[in-house]
Short mmCIF file of C-alpha atoms and ligand atoms in Angstrom, two decimals:
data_model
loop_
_atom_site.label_atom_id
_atom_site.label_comp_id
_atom_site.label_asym_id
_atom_site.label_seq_id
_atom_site.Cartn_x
_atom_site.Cartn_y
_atom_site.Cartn_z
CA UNK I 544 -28.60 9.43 -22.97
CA UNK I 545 -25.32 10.39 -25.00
CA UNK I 546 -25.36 9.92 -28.53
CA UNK I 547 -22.33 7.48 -29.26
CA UNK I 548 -19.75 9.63 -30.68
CA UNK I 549 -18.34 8.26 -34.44
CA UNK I 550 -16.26 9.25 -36.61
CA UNK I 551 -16.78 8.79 -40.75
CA UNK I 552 -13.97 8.88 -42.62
CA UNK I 553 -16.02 10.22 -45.81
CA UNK I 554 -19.06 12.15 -46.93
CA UNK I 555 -21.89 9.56 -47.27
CA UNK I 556 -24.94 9.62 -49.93
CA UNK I 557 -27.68 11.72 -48.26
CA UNK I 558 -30.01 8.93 -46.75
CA UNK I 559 -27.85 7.00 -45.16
CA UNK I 560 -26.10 10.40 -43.81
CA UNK I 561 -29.78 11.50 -42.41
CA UNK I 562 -30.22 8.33 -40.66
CA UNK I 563 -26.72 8.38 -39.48
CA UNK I 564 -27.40 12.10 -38.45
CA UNK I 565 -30.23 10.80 -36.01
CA UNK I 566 -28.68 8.86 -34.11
CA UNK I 567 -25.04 9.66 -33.86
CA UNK I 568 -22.75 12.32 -32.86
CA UNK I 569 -21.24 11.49 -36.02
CA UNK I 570 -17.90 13.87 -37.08
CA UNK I 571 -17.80 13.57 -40.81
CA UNK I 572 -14.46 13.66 -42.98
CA UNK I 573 -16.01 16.18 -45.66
CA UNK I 574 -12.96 16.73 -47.92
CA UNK I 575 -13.42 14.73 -51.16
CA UNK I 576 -9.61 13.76 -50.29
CA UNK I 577 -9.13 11.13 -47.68
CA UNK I 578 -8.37 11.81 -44.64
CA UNK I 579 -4.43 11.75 -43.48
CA UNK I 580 -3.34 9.05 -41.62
CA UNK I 581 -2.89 11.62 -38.44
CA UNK I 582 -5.72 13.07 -38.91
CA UNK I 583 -7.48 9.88 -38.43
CA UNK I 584 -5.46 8.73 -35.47
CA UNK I 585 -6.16 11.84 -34.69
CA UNK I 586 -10.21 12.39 -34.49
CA UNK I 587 -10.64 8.71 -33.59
CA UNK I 588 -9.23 8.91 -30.26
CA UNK I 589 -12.24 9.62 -28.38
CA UNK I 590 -14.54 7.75 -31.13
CA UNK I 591 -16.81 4.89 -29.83
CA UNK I 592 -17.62 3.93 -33.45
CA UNK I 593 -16.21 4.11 -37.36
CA UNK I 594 -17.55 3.97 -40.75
CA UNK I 595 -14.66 4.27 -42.91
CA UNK I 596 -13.60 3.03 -46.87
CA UNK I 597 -11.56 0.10 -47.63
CA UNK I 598 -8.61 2.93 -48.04
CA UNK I 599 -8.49 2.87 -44.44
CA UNK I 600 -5.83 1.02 -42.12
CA UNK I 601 -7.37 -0.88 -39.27
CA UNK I 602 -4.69 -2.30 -37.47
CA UNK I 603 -3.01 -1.97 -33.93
CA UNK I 604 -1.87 1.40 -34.41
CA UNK I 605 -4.87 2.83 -35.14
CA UNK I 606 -6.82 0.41 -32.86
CA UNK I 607 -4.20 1.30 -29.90
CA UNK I 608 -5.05 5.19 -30.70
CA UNK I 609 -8.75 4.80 -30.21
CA UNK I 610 -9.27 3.60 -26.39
CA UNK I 611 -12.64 3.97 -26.68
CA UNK I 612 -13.47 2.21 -30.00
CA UNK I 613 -16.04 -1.01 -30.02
CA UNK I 614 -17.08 -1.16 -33.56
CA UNK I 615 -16.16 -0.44 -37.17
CA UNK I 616 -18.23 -0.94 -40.26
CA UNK I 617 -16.24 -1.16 -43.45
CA UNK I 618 -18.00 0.10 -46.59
CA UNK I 619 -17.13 -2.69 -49.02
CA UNK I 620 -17.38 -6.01 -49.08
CA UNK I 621 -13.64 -6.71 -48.66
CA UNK I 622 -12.28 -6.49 -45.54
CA UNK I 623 -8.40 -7.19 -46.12
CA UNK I 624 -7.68 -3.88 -44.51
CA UNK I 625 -8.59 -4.46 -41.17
CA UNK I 626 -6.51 -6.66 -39.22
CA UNK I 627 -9.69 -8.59 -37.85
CA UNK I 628 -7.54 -10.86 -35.17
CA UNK I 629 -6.43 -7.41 -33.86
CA UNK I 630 -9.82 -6.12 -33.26
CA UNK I 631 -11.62 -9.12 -32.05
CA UNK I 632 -8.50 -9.31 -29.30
CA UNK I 633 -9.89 -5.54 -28.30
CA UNK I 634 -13.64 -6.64 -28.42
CA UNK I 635 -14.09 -4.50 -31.65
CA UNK I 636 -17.30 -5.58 -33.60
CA UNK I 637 -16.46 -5.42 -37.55
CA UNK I 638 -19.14 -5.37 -40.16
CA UNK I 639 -18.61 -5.45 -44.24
CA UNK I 640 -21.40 -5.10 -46.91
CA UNK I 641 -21.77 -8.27 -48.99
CA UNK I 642 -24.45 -9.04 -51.51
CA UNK I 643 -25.66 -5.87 -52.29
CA UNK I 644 -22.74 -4.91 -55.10
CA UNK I 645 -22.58 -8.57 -56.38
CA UNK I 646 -24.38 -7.79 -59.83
CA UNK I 647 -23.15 -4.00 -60.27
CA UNK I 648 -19.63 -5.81 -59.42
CA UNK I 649 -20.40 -8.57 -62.25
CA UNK I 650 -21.87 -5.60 -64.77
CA UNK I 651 -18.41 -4.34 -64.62
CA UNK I 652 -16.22 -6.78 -64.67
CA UNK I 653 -17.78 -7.60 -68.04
CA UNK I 654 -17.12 -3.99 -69.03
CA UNK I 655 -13.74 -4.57 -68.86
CA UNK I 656 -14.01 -7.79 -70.75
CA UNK I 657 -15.60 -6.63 -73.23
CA UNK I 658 -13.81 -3.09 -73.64
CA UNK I 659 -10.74 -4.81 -73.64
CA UNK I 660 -11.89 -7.65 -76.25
CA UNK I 661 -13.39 -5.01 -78.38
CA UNK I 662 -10.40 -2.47 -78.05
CA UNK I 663 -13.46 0.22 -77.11
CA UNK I 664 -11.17 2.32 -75.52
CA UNK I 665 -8.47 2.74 -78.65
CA UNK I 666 -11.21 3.00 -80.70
CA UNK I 667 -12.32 6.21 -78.61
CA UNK I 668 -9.03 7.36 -78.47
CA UNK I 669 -9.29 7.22 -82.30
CA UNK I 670 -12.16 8.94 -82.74
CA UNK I 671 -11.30 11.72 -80.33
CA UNK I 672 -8.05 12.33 -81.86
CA UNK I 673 -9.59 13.54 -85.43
CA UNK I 674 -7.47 10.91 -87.13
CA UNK I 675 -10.10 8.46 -87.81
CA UNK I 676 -10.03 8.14 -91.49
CA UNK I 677 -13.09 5.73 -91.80
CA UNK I 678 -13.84 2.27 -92.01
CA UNK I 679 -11.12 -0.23 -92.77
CA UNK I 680 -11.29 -3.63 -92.84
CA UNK I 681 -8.87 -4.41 -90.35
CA UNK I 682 -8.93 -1.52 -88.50
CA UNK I 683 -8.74 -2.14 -84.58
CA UNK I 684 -9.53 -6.15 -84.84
CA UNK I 685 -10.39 -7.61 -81.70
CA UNK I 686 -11.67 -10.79 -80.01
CA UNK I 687 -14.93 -12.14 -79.97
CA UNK I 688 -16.42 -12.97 -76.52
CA UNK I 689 -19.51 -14.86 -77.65
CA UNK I 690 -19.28 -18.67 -77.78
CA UNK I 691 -15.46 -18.50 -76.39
CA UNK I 692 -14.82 -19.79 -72.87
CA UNK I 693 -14.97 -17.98 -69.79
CA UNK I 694 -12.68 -18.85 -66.62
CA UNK I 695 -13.35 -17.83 -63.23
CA UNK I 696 -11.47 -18.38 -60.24
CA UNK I 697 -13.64 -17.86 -57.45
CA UNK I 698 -16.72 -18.92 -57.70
CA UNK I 699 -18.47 -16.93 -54.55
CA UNK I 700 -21.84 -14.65 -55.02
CA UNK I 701 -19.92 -11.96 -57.21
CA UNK I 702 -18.05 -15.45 -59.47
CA UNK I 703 -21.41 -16.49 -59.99
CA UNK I 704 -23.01 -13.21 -61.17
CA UNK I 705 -20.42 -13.08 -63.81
CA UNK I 706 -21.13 -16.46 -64.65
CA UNK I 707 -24.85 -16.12 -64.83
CA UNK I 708 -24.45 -13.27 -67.83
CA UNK I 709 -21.96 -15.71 -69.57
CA UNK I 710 -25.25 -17.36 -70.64
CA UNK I 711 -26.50 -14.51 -72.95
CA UNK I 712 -23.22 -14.81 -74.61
CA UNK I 713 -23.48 -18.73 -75.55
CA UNK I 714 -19.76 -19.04 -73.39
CA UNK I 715 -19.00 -22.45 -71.81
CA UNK I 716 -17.86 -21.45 -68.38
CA UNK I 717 -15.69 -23.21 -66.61
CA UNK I 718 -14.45 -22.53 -62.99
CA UNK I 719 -11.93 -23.41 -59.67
CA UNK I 720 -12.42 -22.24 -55.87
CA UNK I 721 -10.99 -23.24 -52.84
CA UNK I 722 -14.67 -25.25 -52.50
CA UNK I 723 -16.20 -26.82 -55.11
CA UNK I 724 -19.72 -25.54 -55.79
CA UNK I 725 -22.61 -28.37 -55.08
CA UNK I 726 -23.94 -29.52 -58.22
CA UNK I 727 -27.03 -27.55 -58.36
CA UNK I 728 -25.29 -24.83 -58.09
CA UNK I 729 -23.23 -25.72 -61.32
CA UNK I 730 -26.19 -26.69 -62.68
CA UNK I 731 -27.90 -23.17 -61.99
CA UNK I 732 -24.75 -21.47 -63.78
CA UNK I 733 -24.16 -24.11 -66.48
CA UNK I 734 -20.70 -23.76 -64.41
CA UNK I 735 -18.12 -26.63 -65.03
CA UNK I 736 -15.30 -27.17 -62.31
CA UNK I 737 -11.79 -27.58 -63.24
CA UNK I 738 -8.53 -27.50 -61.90
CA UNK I 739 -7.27 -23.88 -61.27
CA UNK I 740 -4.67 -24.92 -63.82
CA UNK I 741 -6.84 -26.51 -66.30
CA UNK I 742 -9.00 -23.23 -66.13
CA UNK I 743 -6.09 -21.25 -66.74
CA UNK I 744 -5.16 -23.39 -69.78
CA UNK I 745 -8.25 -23.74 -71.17
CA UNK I 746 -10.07 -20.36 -70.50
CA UNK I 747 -10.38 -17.15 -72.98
CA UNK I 748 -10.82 -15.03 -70.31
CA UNK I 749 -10.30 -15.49 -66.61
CA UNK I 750 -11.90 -13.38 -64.64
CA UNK I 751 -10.60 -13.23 -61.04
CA UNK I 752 -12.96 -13.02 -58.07
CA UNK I 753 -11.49 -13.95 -55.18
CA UNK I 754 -10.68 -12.06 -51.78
CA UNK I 755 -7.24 -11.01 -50.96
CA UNK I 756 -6.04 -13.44 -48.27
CA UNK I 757 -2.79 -15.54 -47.80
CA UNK I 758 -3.55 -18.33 -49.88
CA UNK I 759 -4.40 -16.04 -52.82
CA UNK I 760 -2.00 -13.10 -52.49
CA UNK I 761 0.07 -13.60 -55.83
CA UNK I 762 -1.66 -15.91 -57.27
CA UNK I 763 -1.21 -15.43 -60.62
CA UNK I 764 2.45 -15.11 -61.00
CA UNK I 765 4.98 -16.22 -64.16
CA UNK I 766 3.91 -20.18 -64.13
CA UNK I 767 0.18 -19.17 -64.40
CA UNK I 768 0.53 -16.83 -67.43
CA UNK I 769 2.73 -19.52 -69.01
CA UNK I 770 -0.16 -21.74 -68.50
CA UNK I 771 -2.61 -19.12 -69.90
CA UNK I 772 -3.08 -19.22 -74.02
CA UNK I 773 -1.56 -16.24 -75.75
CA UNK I 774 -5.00 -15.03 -77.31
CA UNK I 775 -6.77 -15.03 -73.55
CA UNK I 776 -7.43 -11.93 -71.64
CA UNK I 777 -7.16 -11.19 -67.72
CA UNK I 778 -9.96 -9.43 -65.88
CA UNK I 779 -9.25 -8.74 -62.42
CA UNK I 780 -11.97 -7.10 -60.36
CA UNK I 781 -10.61 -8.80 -57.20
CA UNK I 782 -7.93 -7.02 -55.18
CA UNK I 783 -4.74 -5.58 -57.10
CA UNK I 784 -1.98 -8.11 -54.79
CA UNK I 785 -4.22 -11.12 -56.35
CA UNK I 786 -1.56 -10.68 -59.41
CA UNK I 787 1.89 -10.16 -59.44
CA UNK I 788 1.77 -7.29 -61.37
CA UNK I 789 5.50 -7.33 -62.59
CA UNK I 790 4.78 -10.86 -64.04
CA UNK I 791 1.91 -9.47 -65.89
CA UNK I 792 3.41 -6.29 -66.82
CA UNK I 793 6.17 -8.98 -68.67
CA UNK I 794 3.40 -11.45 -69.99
CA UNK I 795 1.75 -8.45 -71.84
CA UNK I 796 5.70 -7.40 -73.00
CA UNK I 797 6.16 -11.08 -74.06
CA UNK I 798 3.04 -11.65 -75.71
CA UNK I 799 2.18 -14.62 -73.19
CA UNK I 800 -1.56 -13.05 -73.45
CA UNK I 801 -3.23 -10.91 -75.40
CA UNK I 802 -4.62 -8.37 -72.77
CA UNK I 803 -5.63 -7.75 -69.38
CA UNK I 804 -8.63 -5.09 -68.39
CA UNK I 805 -8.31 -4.03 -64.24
CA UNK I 806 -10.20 -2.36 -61.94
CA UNK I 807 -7.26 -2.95 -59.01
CA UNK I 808 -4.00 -2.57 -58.76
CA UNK I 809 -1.08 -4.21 -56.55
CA UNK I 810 -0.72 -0.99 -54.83
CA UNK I 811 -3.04 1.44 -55.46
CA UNK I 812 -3.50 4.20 -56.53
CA UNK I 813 -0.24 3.91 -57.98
CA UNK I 814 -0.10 1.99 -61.54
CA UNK I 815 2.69 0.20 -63.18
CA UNK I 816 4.16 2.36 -65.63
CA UNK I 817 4.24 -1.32 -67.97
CA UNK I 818 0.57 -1.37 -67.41
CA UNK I 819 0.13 1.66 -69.54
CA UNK I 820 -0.19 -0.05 -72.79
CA UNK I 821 -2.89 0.18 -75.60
CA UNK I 822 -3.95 -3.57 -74.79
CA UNK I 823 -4.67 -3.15 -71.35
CA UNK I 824 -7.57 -1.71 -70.13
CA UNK I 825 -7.61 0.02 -66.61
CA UNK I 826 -9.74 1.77 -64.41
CA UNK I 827 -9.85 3.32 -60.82
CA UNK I 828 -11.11 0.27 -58.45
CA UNK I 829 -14.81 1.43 -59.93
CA UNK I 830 -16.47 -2.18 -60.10
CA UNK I 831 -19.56 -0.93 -57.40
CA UNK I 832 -19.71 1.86 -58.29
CA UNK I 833 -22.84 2.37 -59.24
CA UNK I 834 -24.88 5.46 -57.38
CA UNK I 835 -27.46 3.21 -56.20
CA UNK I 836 -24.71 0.28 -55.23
CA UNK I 837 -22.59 2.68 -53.25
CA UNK I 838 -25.65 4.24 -51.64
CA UNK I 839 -26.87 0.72 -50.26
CA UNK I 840 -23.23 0.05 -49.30
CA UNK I 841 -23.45 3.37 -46.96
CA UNK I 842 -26.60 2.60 -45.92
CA UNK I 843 -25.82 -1.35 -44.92
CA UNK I 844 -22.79 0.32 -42.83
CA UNK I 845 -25.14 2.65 -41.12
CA UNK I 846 -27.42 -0.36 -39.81
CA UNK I 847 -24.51 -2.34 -39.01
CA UNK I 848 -22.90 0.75 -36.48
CA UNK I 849 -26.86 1.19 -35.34
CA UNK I 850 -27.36 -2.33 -34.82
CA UNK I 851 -24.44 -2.64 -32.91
CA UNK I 852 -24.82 0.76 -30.62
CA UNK I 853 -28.94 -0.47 -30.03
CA UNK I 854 -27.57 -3.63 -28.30
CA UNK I 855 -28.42 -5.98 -31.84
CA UNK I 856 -26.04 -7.86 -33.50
CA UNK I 857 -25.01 -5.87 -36.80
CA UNK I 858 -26.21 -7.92 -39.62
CA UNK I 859 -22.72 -8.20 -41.53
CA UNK I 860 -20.79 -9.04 -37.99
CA UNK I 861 -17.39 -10.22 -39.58
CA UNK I 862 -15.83 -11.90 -35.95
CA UNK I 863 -18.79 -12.98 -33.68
CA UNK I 864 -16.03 -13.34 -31.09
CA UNK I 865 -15.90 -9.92 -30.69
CA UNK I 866 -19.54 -9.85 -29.96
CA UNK I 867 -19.68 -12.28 -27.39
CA UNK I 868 -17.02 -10.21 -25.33
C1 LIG W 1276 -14.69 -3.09 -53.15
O1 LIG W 1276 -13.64 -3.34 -53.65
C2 LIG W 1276 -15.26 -3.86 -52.08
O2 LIG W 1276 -14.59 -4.73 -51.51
O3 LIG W 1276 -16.45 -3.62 -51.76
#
């Protein structure tokens, strides 16, 4: 029998590329830059399957360029690139990877927190710059993080991790999502509910985890940082369009907080030039990536394309309509 014929849109780690290797005919994007858009539309048009990034565009051009496609496993856990209603109208299977980068996710979205509270990255910039004339006793002040309170919105598996190493840190944490948690739960975490208002009010941080859908695309705009104290900090290792990043970039210029630390950006990879400030930390949507994260993440997208072409439902099936087809 035929191999089914994929295509990858990136080099993956090597096991998951061996296993992918036996039992594909797999055509692998091996540039480390992505793929053009033509150049996708391009190889994918006789492609049965694709494992692609979350840089990728699934919607109904690309879906009306690949005739043949019945499945596509996105390696991430966020799927607001692919235009699921589109696919499941073709019969295309979708599959994401959720769970396995809740806690490297969590580790660094309290790197940022705590770079940013600490001012660890100005103070490296000092030290690399040969102007560091010693200690001084205000020299690069910060905030402290233990005992203050910690606000999450979105209180899913990765919400949760973050709460969970609040703990060592003696914060009270206090939280809103679209569903409230059942109280065990918030026992578990030592997680209070709130209003999404009263969390913004109250909170020293918030630290945004939700996904990127209609209901949460801008939603922290102007009214929210007027709600928001002028000592807290914003962590956002959600998606960039979560924020309004003009209303931060003026919060930060008005002093309505005192910093924000991101790891996404309203549209990457391009970053407001306001963001570029001493008080704001940023880095390069980096929250999973950890080697062994990222090589699970590959590997979980493998299974999910072998499960699918083996006649099994892929574990991480994102529209089971599709599968029923
Ligand atoms: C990364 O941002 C992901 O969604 O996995």
């Amino acid at each position: 029998m035929d191999r089914p014929k994929i295509f990858v849109t990136h080099r993956l780690f090597e096991g998951p590329q061996a296993k992918l290797r036996e039992k594909f005919e797999a055509d692998y994007w091996s540039d480390s830059e992505r793929p053009a858009r033509a150049e996708v539309l391009r190889r994918i048009a006789d492609k049965e399957g694709l494992i692609c990034l979350l840089t990728e565009k699934i919607d109904n051009e690309l879906l009306a360029a690949a005739p043949r496609l019945r499945t596509v496993a996105n390696i991430a856990v966020g799927f607001d690139n692919i235009d699921l209603d589109a696919c499941t109208r073709r019969g295309v299977a979708v599959s994401n990877t959720p769970g396995v980068l809740d806690d490297t996710t969590a580790d660094f979205a309290w790197t940022l927190l705590m770079a940013v509270a600490r001012r660890l990255i100005e103070g490296d910039a000092l030290c690399r710059s040969g102007q560091w004339k010693g200690w001084n006793l205000d020299q690069l002040v910060g905030a402290d993080i233990w005992g203050k309170t910690l606000g999450i919105l979105g209180f899913g598996r990765i919400g949760r991790a973050v709460a969970r190493r609040a703990r060592g840190f003696n914060m009270r944490v206090i939280y809103n999502d679209a569903m409230r948690a059942p109280v065990e739960v918030e026992n578990e975490f030592r997680a209070e509910y709130m209003e999404g208002d009263a969390v913004l009010r109250e909170a020293d941080f918030v630290s945004l985890h939700v996904p990127l859908l209609p209901a949460t695309r801008g939603l922290i705009g102007p009214r929210e940082f007027g709600l928001m104290k002028p000592s807290a900090f914003l962590i956002n290792t959600s998606r960039g369009p979560v924020v309004q990043e003009a209303a931060l970039i003026a919060a930060l210029e008005q002093g309505q907080i005192a910093g924000a630390a991101l790891d996404v950006f309203e549209r990457e990879p391009q970053i407001g030039h306001g963001l570029l400030r001493p008080n704001v930390v940023l880095a390069p949507h980096l929250a999973s990536a950890s080697l062994e994260t990222r090589t699970r993440m590959a590997m979980m997208a493998v299974e999910n394309t072998i499960a699918f072409f083996e006649g099994r439902r892929p574990p991480n099936l994102l529209n089971p309509d599709a599968w029923k087809k």
